[in-house]
Tab-separated table of C-alpha atoms in Angstrom:
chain	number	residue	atom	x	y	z
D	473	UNK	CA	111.335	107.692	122.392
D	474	UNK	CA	107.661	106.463	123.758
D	475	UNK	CA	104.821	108.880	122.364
D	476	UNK	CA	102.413	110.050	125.211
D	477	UNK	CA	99.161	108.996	123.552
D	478	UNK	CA	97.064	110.223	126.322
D	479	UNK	CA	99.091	113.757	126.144
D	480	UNK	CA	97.605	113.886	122.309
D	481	UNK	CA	95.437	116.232	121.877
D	482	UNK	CA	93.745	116.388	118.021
D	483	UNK	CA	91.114	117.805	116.143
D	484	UNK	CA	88.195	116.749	113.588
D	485	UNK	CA	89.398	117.776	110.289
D	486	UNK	CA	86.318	117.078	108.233
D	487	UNK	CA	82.976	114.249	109.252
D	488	UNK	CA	81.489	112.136	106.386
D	489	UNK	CA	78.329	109.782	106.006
D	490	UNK	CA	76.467	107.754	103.509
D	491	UNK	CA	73.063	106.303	103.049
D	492	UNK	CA	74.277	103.727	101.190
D	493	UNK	CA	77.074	101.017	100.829
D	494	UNK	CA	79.436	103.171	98.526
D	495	UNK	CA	82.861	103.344	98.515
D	496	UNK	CA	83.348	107.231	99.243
D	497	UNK	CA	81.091	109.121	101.616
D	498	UNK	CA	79.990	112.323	101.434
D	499	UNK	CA	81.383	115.145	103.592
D	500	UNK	CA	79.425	117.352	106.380
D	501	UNK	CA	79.995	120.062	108.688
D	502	UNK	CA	79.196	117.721	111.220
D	503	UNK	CA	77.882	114.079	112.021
D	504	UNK	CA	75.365	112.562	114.883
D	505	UNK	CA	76.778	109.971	116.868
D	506	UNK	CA	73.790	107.450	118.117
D	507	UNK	CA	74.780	105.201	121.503
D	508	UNK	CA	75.726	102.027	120.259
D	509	UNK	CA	74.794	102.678	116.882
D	510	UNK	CA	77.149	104.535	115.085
D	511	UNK	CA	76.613	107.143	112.805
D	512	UNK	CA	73.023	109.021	112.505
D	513	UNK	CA	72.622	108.047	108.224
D	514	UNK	CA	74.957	106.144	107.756
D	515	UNK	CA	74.828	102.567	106.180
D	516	UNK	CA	77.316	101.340	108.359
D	517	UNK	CA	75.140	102.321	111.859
D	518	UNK	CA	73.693	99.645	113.673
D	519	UNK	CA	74.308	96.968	116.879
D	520	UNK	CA	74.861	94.310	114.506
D	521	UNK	CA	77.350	93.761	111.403
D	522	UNK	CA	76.322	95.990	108.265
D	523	UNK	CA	79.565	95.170	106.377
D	524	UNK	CA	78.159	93.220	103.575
D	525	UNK	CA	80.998	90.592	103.511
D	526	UNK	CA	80.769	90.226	107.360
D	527	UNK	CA	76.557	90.042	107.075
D	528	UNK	CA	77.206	87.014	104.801
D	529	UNK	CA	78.872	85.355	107.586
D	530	UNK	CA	77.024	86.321	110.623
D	531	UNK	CA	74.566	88.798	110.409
D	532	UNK	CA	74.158	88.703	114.388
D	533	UNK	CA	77.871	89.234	114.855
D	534	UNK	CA	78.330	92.681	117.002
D	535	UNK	CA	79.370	95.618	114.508
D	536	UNK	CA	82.530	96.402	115.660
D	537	UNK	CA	83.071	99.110	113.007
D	538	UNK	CA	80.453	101.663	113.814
D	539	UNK	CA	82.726	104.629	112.886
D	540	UNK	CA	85.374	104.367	110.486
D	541	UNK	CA	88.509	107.086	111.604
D	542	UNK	CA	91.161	108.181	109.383
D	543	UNK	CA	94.552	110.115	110.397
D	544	UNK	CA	94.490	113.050	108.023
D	545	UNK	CA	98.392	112.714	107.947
D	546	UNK	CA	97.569	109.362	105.569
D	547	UNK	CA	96.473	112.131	103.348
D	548	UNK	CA	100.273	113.814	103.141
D	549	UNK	CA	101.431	110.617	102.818
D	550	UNK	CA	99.458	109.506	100.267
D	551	UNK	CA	100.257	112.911	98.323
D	552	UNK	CA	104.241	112.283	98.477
D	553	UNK	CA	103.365	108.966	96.679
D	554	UNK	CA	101.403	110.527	93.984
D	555	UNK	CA	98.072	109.643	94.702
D	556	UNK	CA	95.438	112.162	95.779
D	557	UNK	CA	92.583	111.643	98.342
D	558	UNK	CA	90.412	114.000	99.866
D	559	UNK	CA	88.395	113.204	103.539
D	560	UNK	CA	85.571	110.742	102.817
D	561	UNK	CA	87.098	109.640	99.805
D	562	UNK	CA	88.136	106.099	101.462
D	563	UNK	CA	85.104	105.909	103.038
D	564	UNK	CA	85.840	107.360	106.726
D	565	UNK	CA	83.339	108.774	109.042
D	566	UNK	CA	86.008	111.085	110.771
D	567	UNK	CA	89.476	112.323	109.714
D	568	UNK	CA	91.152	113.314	111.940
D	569	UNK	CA	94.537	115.637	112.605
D	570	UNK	CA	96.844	115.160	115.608
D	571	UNK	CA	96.447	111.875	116.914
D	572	UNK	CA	99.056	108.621	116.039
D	573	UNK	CA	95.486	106.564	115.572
D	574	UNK	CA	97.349	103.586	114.437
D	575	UNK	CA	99.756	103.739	117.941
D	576	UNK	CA	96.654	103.737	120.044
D	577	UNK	CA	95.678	100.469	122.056
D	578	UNK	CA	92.714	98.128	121.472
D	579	UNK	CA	90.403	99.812	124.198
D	580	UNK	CA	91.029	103.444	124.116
D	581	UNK	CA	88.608	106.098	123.859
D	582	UNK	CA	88.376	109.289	122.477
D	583	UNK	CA	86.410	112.057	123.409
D	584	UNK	CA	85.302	114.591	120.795
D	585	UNK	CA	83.287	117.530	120.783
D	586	UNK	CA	81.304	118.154	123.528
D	587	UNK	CA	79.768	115.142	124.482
D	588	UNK	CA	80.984	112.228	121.524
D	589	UNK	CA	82.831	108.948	123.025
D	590	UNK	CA	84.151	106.738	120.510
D	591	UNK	CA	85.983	103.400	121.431
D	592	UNK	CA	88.545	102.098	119.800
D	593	UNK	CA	87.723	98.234	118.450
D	594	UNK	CA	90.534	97.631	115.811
D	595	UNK	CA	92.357	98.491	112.170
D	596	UNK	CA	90.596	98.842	109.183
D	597	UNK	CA	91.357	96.158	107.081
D	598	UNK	CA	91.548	97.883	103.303
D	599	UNK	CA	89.943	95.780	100.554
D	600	UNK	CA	90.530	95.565	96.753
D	601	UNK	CA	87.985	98.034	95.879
D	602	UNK	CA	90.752	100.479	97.210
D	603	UNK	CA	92.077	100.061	93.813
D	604	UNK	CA	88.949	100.818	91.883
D	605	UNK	CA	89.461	104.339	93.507
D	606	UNK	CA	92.873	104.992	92.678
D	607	UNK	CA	94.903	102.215	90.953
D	608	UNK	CA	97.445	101.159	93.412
D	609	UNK	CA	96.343	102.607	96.513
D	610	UNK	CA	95.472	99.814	98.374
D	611	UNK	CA	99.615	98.498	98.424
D	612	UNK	CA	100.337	102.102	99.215
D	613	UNK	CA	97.886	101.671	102.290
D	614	UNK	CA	99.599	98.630	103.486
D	615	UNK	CA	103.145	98.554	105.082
D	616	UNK	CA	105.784	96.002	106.905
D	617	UNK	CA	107.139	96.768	109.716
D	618	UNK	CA	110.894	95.975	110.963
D	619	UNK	CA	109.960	92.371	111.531
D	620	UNK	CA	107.980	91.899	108.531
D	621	UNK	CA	104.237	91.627	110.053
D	622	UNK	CA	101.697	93.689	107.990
D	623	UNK	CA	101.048	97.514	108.838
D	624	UNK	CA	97.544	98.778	107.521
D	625	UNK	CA	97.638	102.049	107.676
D	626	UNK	CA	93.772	102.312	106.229
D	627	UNK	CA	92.603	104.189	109.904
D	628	UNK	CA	90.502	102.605	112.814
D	629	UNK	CA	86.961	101.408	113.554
D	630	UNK	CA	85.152	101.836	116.603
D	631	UNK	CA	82.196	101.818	118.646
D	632	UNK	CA	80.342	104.591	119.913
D	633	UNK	CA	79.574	104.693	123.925
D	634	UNK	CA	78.164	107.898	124.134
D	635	UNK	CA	76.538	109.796	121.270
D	636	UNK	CA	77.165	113.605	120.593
D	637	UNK	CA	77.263	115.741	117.731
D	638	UNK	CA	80.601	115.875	116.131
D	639	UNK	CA	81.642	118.949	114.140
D	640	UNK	CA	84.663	119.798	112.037
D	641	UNK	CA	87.447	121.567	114.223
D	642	UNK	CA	86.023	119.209	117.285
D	643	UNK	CA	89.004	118.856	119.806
D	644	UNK	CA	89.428	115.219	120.444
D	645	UNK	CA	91.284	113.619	123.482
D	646	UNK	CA	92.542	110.850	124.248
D	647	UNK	CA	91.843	108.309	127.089
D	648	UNK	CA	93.893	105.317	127.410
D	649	UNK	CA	92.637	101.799	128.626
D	650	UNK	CA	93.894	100.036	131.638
D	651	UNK	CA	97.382	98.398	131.009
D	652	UNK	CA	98.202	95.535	129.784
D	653	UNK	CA	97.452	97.638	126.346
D	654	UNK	CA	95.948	94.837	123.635
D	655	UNK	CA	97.381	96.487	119.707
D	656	UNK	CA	95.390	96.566	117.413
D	657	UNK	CA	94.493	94.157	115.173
D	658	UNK	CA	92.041	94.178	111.826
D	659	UNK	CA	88.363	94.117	112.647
């Protein structure tokens, strides 16, 4: 059975930043959104690439990855495995409960809080420091699925449209692009 994406209704669970390019981020009652920016204080905001890896290619490259959102529900999963990870921990700007993130098209948007508008550009694509966190995390974090092409299950990036204060227990709703839907792919 199809899920109704656009039916989902979720909620903010817990909003992180960080100044700087650490691995975890540091969790807040709440977050700024900036237009086309990102994330008020965080060292990921801007209109251009601030991954270091991607500024080595291109530093003029549009950043793509302007809010980093995780499904809470990783979390669980995570636990059932044996390893333990609270929000912020892998680095997410949002966690989020309710919402099949990783279902969603290329496209969509989400609406949060009051005013927030976050698009939907792509997967995160987990990297080895995963495993300087927790020892083994980043294979738990990374799936096949029936036909063997790789699942990362890491959460999504995305850009923001419209900026907004976004504060934990935030409803968020979903808005689904026009069809054809694109999936998504790493970013």
């Amino acid at each position: 059975m199809a899920i109704n994406h656009e039916s989902q209704i979720g909620e903010v669970l817990s909003t992180s930043r960080n100044a700087t390019h650490s691995f975890s981020k540091q969790t807040f009652e709440g977050i700024r959104l900036l237009t086309g920016l990102g994330v008020e204080g965080d060292a990921h905001m801007g209109k251009t690439v601030k991954h270091r890896s991607r500024v080595a290619q291109n530093p003029n490259q549009p950043n793509l990855r302007q809010v980093h959102l995780i499904h809470s529900e990783l979390f669980d999963e995570l636990e059932r495995s044996g390893f333990h990870v609270n929000p912020g921990q892998l680095g997410e700007n949002i966690t989020t409960r309710g919402i099949d993130l990783l279902g969603l098209p290329t496209g969509t948007k989400l609406t949060i809080g009051v005013d927030a508008v976050i698009e939907i550009t792509g997967l995160r694509n987990p990297c080895a420091q995963i495993d300087h966190f927790q020892s083994g995390l980043l294979q738990a974090v990374l799936d096949h699925d029936e036909n063997g092409n790789l699942v990362r299950k890491a959460g999504v990036m995305g850009i923001v449209l419209t900026g907004g204060d976004v504060r934990v227990g935030d409803e968020i709703r979903v808005i689904l692009p026009v069809e054809p839907y694109r999936p998504l792919e790493r970013v």
